[in-house]
Every structure is written in structure tokens, then in C-alpha cells.
mmCIF file of C-alpha atoms and ligand atoms in Angstrom:
data_model
loop_
_atom_site.group_PDB
_atom_site.id
_atom_site.type_symbol
_atom_site.label_atom_id
_atom_site.label_comp_id
_atom_site.label_asym_id
_atom_site.label_seq_id
_atom_site.Cartn_x
_atom_site.Cartn_y
_atom_site.Cartn_z
ATOM 1 C CA UNK A 1 -49.393 33.187 -96.924
ATOM 2 C CA UNK A 2 -46.352 35.004 -98.279
ATOM 3 C CA UNK A 3 -44.490 34.305 -95.034
ATOM 4 C CA UNK A 4 -45.610 30.655 -94.978
ATOM 5 C CA UNK A 5 -48.746 28.999 -93.601
ATOM 6 C CA UNK A 6 -50.192 25.500 -93.354
ATOM 7 C CA UNK A 7 -53.256 25.442 -95.548
ATOM 8 C CA UNK A 8 -55.814 22.817 -96.585
ATOM 9 C CA UNK A 9 -57.752 22.900 -99.848
ATOM 10 C CA UNK A 10 -60.814 20.694 -99.336
ATOM 11 C CA UNK A 11 -62.975 19.426 -102.218
ATOM 12 C CA UNK A 12 -59.961 20.297 -104.383
ATOM 13 C CA UNK A 13 -61.082 18.325 -107.467
ATOM 14 C CA UNK A 14 -58.235 18.279 -109.982
ATOM 15 C CA UNK A 15 -56.213 20.633 -107.789
ATOM 16 C CA UNK A 16 -56.437 23.743 -109.976
ATOM 17 C CA UNK A 17 -56.882 26.085 -107.004
ATOM 18 C CA UNK A 18 -54.227 24.291 -104.958
ATOM 19 C CA UNK A 19 -51.671 24.584 -107.736
ATOM 20 C CA UNK A 20 -52.376 28.283 -108.310
ATOM 21 C CA UNK A 21 -52.012 29.001 -104.571
ATOM 22 C CA UNK A 22 -48.827 26.933 -104.282
ATOM 23 C CA UNK A 23 -47.256 28.765 -107.225
ATOM 24 C CA UNK A 24 -48.245 32.132 -105.780
ATOM 25 C CA UNK A 25 -47.122 31.352 -102.202
ATOM 26 C CA UNK A 26 -43.946 29.202 -102.362
ATOM 27 C CA UNK A 27 -43.330 29.451 -98.594
ATOM 28 C CA UNK A 28 -46.700 27.880 -97.731
ATOM 29 C CA UNK A 29 -47.554 24.180 -97.612
ATOM 30 C CA UNK A 30 -50.875 22.861 -98.896
ATOM 31 C CA UNK A 31 -52.745 19.680 -97.970
ATOM 32 C CA UNK A 32 -55.422 19.029 -100.574
ATOM 33 C CA UNK A 33 -58.310 16.610 -100.246
ATOM 34 C CA UNK A 34 -61.225 15.320 -102.242
ATOM 35 C CA UNK A 35 -63.401 12.263 -101.692
ATOM 36 C CA UNK A 36 -63.146 11.334 -105.404
ATOM 37 C CA UNK A 37 -60.004 9.243 -105.965
ATOM 38 C CA UNK A 38 -59.700 9.776 -109.763
ATOM 39 C CA UNK A 39 -59.682 13.545 -109.158
ATOM 40 C CA UNK A 40 -56.906 13.205 -106.577
ATOM 41 C CA UNK A 41 -54.903 11.013 -108.974
ATOM 42 C CA UNK A 42 -55.253 13.664 -111.709
ATOM 43 C CA UNK A 43 -54.364 16.467 -109.275
ATOM 44 C CA UNK A 44 -51.263 14.598 -108.083
ATOM 45 C CA UNK A 45 -50.005 14.123 -111.649
ATOM 46 C CA UNK A 46 -50.609 17.761 -112.565
ATOM 47 C CA UNK A 47 -48.828 19.022 -109.432
ATOM 48 C CA UNK A 48 -45.853 16.733 -110.090
ATOM 49 C CA UNK A 49 -45.576 18.040 -113.651
ATOM 50 C CA UNK A 50 -45.660 21.598 -112.262
ATOM 51 C CA UNK A 51 -42.760 20.773 -109.915
ATOM 52 C CA UNK A 52 -44.898 21.235 -106.785
ATOM 53 C CA UNK A 53 -44.729 17.706 -105.347
ATOM 54 C CA UNK A 54 -42.887 18.908 -102.200
ATOM 55 C CA UNK A 55 -45.283 21.771 -101.558
ATOM 56 C CA UNK A 56 -48.619 19.973 -101.913
ATOM 57 C CA UNK A 57 -49.738 16.751 -100.219
ATOM 58 C CA UNK A 58 -52.833 15.237 -101.832
ATOM 59 C CA UNK A 59 -55.131 12.763 -100.120
ATOM 60 C CA UNK A 60 -58.472 11.043 -100.643
ATOM 61 C CA UNK A 61 -60.706 12.240 -97.795
ATOM 62 C CA UNK A 62 -64.166 13.631 -97.205
ATOM 63 C CA UNK A 63 -64.738 17.123 -95.895
ATOM 64 C CA UNK A 64 -66.208 15.616 -92.717
ATOM 65 C CA UNK A 65 -63.033 13.743 -91.760
ATOM 66 C CA UNK A 66 -59.958 15.010 -93.613
ATOM 67 C CA UNK A 67 -56.745 14.704 -91.584
ATOM 68 C CA UNK A 68 -54.590 17.426 -90.045
ATOM 69 C CA UNK A 69 -54.695 19.928 -87.187
ATOM 70 C CA UNK A 70 -53.811 23.563 -86.604
ATOM 71 C CA UNK A 71 -54.300 24.728 -90.170
ATOM 72 C CA UNK A 72 -53.865 28.482 -90.576
ATOM 73 C CA UNK A 73 -56.208 28.430 -93.547
ATOM 74 C CA UNK A 74 -58.793 25.973 -94.838
ATOM 75 C CA UNK A 75 -60.230 26.674 -98.309
ATOM 76 C CA UNK A 76 -63.437 25.348 -99.866
ATOM 77 C CA UNK A 77 -63.660 26.405 -103.519
ATOM 78 C CA UNK A 78 -67.087 25.863 -105.048
ATOM 79 C CA UNK A 79 -67.801 22.682 -103.107
ATOM 80 C CA UNK A 80 -69.603 23.328 -99.781
ATOM 81 C CA UNK A 81 -72.974 23.389 -101.553
ATOM 82 C CA UNK A 82 -72.165 20.001 -103.184
ATOM 83 C CA UNK A 83 -71.899 18.270 -99.816
ATOM 84 C CA UNK A 84 -74.680 16.215 -98.262
ATOM 85 C CA UNK A 85 -73.654 17.212 -94.751
ATOM 86 C CA UNK A 86 -72.275 20.748 -94.970
ATOM 87 C CA UNK A 87 -72.795 21.344 -91.237
ATOM 88 C CA UNK A 88 -70.796 18.187 -90.452
ATOM 89 C CA UNK A 89 -68.076 19.444 -92.788
ATOM 90 C CA UNK A 90 -68.125 22.872 -91.123
ATOM 91 C CA UNK A 91 -67.825 21.310 -87.642
ATOM 92 C CA UNK A 92 -64.852 19.287 -88.829
ATOM 93 C CA UNK A 93 -63.173 22.362 -90.339
ATOM 94 C CA UNK A 94 -63.537 24.125 -86.980
ATOM 95 C CA UNK A 95 -61.810 21.201 -85.244
ATOM 96 C CA UNK A 96 -58.853 21.338 -87.664
ATOM 97 C CA UNK A 97 -58.203 25.109 -87.582
ATOM 98 C CA UNK A 98 -55.659 26.823 -85.352
ATOM 99 C CA UNK A 99 -57.328 29.177 -82.818
ATOM 100 C CA UNK A 100 -56.539 32.135 -85.094
ATOM 101 C CA UNK A 101 -57.187 30.255 -88.330
ATOM 102 C CA UNK A 102 -59.482 31.206 -91.181
ATOM 103 C CA UNK A 103 -61.954 29.207 -93.244
ATOM 104 C CA UNK A 104 -62.363 30.670 -96.725
ATOM 105 C CA UNK A 105 -65.528 29.548 -98.506
ATOM 106 C CA UNK A 106 -65.913 30.415 -102.177
ATOM 107 C CA UNK A 107 -69.417 29.778 -103.498
ATOM 108 C CA UNK A 108 -71.280 30.587 -106.713
ATOM 109 C CA UNK A 109 -72.779 34.091 -106.584
ATOM 110 C CA UNK A 110 -76.364 34.013 -105.358
ATOM 111 C CA UNK A 111 -78.850 36.321 -103.709
ATOM 112 C CA UNK A 112 -80.998 34.918 -100.900
ATOM 113 C CA UNK A 113 -84.348 35.055 -102.729
ATOM 114 C CA UNK A 114 -85.141 33.001 -105.845
ATOM 115 C CA UNK A 115 -86.684 35.989 -107.611
ATOM 116 C CA UNK A 116 -83.418 37.925 -107.169
ATOM 117 C CA UNK A 117 -81.482 35.147 -108.939
ATOM 118 C CA UNK A 118 -83.565 35.085 -112.113
ATOM 119 C CA UNK A 119 -80.878 36.786 -114.184
ATOM 120 C CA UNK A 120 -78.623 35.213 -116.885
ATOM 121 C CA UNK A 121 -75.979 33.999 -114.413
ATOM 122 C CA UNK A 122 -78.520 32.701 -111.889
ATOM 123 C CA UNK A 123 -80.493 30.845 -114.551
ATOM 124 C CA UNK A 124 -77.353 29.033 -115.734
ATOM 125 C CA UNK A 125 -76.438 28.203 -112.127
ATOM 126 C CA UNK A 126 -79.925 26.841 -111.336
ATOM 127 C CA UNK A 127 -79.741 24.653 -114.452
ATOM 128 C CA UNK A 128 -76.277 23.299 -113.646
ATOM 129 C CA UNK A 129 -77.255 22.825 -110.028
ATOM 130 C CA UNK A 130 -80.280 20.738 -110.966
ATOM 131 C CA UNK A 131 -78.091 18.429 -113.050
ATOM 132 C CA UNK A 132 -74.883 18.356 -110.985
ATOM 133 C CA UNK A 133 -74.706 19.976 -107.546
ATOM 134 C CA UNK A 134 -78.048 19.018 -106.034
ATOM 135 C CA UNK A 135 -77.936 15.343 -107.122
ATOM 136 C CA UNK A 136 -74.323 15.134 -105.872
ATOM 137 C CA UNK A 137 -75.345 16.360 -102.426
ATOM 138 C CA UNK A 138 -78.529 14.281 -102.240
ATOM 139 C CA UNK A 139 -76.418 11.202 -103.046
ATOM 140 C CA UNK A 140 -74.408 11.824 -99.843
ATOM 141 C CA UNK A 141 -75.564 11.226 -96.283
ATOM 142 C CA UNK A 142 -77.416 14.220 -94.905
ATOM 143 C CA UNK A 143 -78.941 15.448 -98.150
ATOM 144 C CA UNK A 144 -79.214 19.123 -97.138
ATOM 145 C CA UNK A 145 -79.271 19.998 -100.859
ATOM 146 C CA UNK A 146 -78.029 23.591 -100.707
ATOM 147 C CA UNK A 147 -77.758 23.741 -104.515
ATOM 148 C CA UNK A 148 -75.493 26.151 -106.365
ATOM 149 C CA UNK A 149 -77.692 29.110 -105.398
ATOM 150 C CA UNK A 150 -77.484 28.789 -101.621
ATOM 151 C CA UNK A 151 -76.816 32.489 -100.958
ATOM 152 C CA UNK A 152 -75.227 34.243 -97.985
ATOM 153 C CA UNK A 153 -78.024 33.695 -95.436
ATOM 154 C CA UNK A 154 -78.030 29.914 -95.901
ATOM 155 C CA UNK A 155 -74.234 29.663 -95.822
ATOM 156 C CA UNK A 156 -74.202 31.774 -92.645
ATOM 157 C CA UNK A 157 -76.688 29.339 -91.065
ATOM 158 C CA UNK A 158 -74.426 26.378 -91.884
ATOM 159 C CA UNK A 159 -71.299 28.092 -90.576
ATOM 160 C CA UNK A 160 -72.793 29.381 -87.328
ATOM 161 C CA UNK A 161 -74.627 26.078 -86.654
ATOM 162 C CA UNK A 162 -71.196 24.450 -86.681
ATOM 163 C CA UNK A 163 -69.914 26.778 -83.950
ATOM 164 C CA UNK A 164 -67.966 29.464 -85.805
ATOM 165 C CA UNK A 165 -68.371 32.816 -84.039
ATOM 166 C CA UNK A 166 -67.422 35.158 -86.892
ATOM 167 C CA UNK A 167 -68.696 35.187 -90.465
ATOM 168 C CA UNK A 168 -68.581 37.818 -93.190
ATOM 169 C CA UNK A 169 -68.765 38.262 -96.936
ATOM 170 C CA UNK A 170 -65.128 39.142 -97.595
ATOM 171 C CA UNK A 171 -65.439 39.715 -101.331
ATOM 172 C CA UNK A 172 -67.530 39.016 -104.388
ATOM 173 C CA UNK A 173 -67.401 38.948 -108.160
ATOM 174 C CA UNK A 174 -70.332 38.684 -110.611
ATOM 175 C CA UNK A 175 -69.825 34.895 -110.439
ATOM 176 C CA UNK A 176 -68.670 34.159 -106.888
ATOM 177 C CA UNK A 177 -69.162 35.014 -103.223
ATOM 178 C CA UNK A 178 -66.135 34.774 -100.927
ATOM 179 C CA UNK A 179 -66.831 34.250 -97.218
ATOM 180 C CA UNK A 180 -64.508 34.354 -94.213
ATOM 181 C CA UNK A 181 -65.365 32.258 -91.150
ATOM 182 C CA UNK A 182 -63.315 32.377 -87.949
ATOM 183 C CA UNK A 183 -63.480 30.295 -84.747
HETATM 184 C C1 LIG B 1 -67.513 21.879 -108.349
HETATM 185 S S1 LIG B 1 -66.188 20.829 -107.856
HETATM 186 C C2 LIG B 1 -64.944 22.019 -107.354
HETATM 187 C C3 LIG B 1 -63.554 21.466 -107.427
HETATM 188 C C4 LIG B 1 -62.426 22.444 -107.074
HETATM 189 N N1 LIG B 1 -62.537 22.937 -105.722
HETATM 190 C C5 LIG B 1 -62.392 23.565 -108.073
HETATM 191 O O1 LIG B 1 -62.815 24.678 -107.728
HETATM 192 O O2 LIG B 1 -61.923 23.351 -109.203
HETATM 193 C C6 LIG B 1 -66.767 20.169 -106.287
HETATM 194 C C7 LIG B 1 -65.795 19.175 -105.678
HETATM 195 O O3 LIG B 1 -66.260 18.810 -104.371
HETATM 196 C C8 LIG B 1 -65.966 17.446 -104.159
HETATM 197 N N2 LIG B 1 -66.814 16.976 -103.066
HETATM 198 C C9 LIG B 1 -68.160 16.908 -103.020
HETATM 199 N N3 LIG B 1 -68.578 16.456 -101.842
HETATM 200 C C10 LIG B 1 -67.466 16.218 -101.099
HETATM 201 C C11 LIG B 1 -67.240 15.747 -99.762
HETATM 202 N N4 LIG B 1 -68.250 15.438 -98.961
HETATM 203 N N5 LIG B 1 -65.965 15.662 -99.325
HETATM 204 C C12 LIG B 1 -64.927 15.987 -100.147
HETATM 205 N N6 LIG B 1 -65.073 16.432 -101.405
HETATM 206 C C13 LIG B 1 -66.335 16.559 -101.876
HETATM 207 C C14 LIG B 1 -66.238 16.809 -105.518
HETATM 208 O O4 LIG B 1 -65.638 15.549 -105.674
HETATM 209 C C15 LIG B 1 -65.681 17.871 -106.468
HETATM 210 O O5 LIG B 1 -64.322 17.640 -106.757
#
């Protein structure tokens, strides 16, 4: 990314992650998508104010059909579990990546078993998920309803069902899991 890549930030919301990456990696270009037009409008304004209009291209598009080919990196920050058809989204990501590209998936931290998530962070995530993430995904076609506490095993299932051949937990914090998927 320091040398310069073509990256996509999908489900970018107000573009916070896109803007941070663009500032950090001035030689890279970012295409950023979300299916929610008001979020893309807000993201576009914020990026313009930050002087990043030439480095980021925003567009209204769903994860299942966003435009572009041969991305070196596709990022999903905290949004795969919100999608009604995460496998459809994963298949589309695979079709847009360069042969040596990487899909980075950042998800809320979760263990695979409910009883292992009944800690302060997990309880907050289950509550938020019940009000926000799960209804958002059920409202979309597919309704897989991963919820904010999907966990590594479920995300692996989604990614491998889509045809990715490599998947690993690349990193984690107390609040997030970071996965790397490769074609
Ligand atoms: C929790 S927010 C995360 C936003 C941003 N990535 C961030 O970390 O600040 C989830 C985002 O996913 C978007 N989203 C949900 N389903 C989507 C879909 N099928 N295609 C594109 N975006 C989607 C929502 O509009 C929302 O902006």
C-alpha cells in the first residue's frame, strides 16, 4: 500500500476507514462503496474537506455488485455480518480481486460459542446486534442473519463457500477480528 495499490472499501459508511487509509497511503487509490446514498454523500463531503477528492472515488453500490476489477485489496470494515447475502457478496469480491489480491474482513470480536461470548463486550455486541445488525441483514434479500457475533467459524464458512481457497485470522484486538482471504 505504501508503493501504491488499487483498493476498494466496501460498506464504507461515512468513509472514516477510507479516509484514514488514504491519508496513510498517499500512493494508493481507493474506491469506496455503500448501498446507503446519504452515507456516500456524507463520505464524499468529508473526503473533499480533507483534500482527498483525487485519491478516493465514492459510489452507491451494494457489496454484491460494486464495480471495478483487479483490485489488489478489498476491505470490509464491520459490515459483512450486516449483509443479507454475505456469500453473494463474498463471491462478488472474489470476481473483482486480482489473482494475487487480498480481501480483508474486519468483524466484531466473537468466539464461536454463545457461552464464550457472555462477557461485557459480547453482551453489548449481542444487544446492539439485536437492534441494528440482525434487522439490517434480515431486511435484505438472503437474510442469513450472521449478527455481530458471527465468530471465525461462521465467517470461514461464508468465505470458503464463495470459492476463496485461503483464509486466516490475521490479527485481533479485544473488540475486533481481522481476517485475510485470498483467491
Ligand atoms: C456498521 S456500518 C460500518 C461502516 C464503515 N465500514 C465503518 O466501519 O465505519 C455497516 C455498513 O454496511 C453497509 N451495508 C450493509 N449492507 C450492505 C450491502 N449489502 N452492500 C453495501 N453496503 C452495505 C451499511 O449501509 C453501513 O454503512
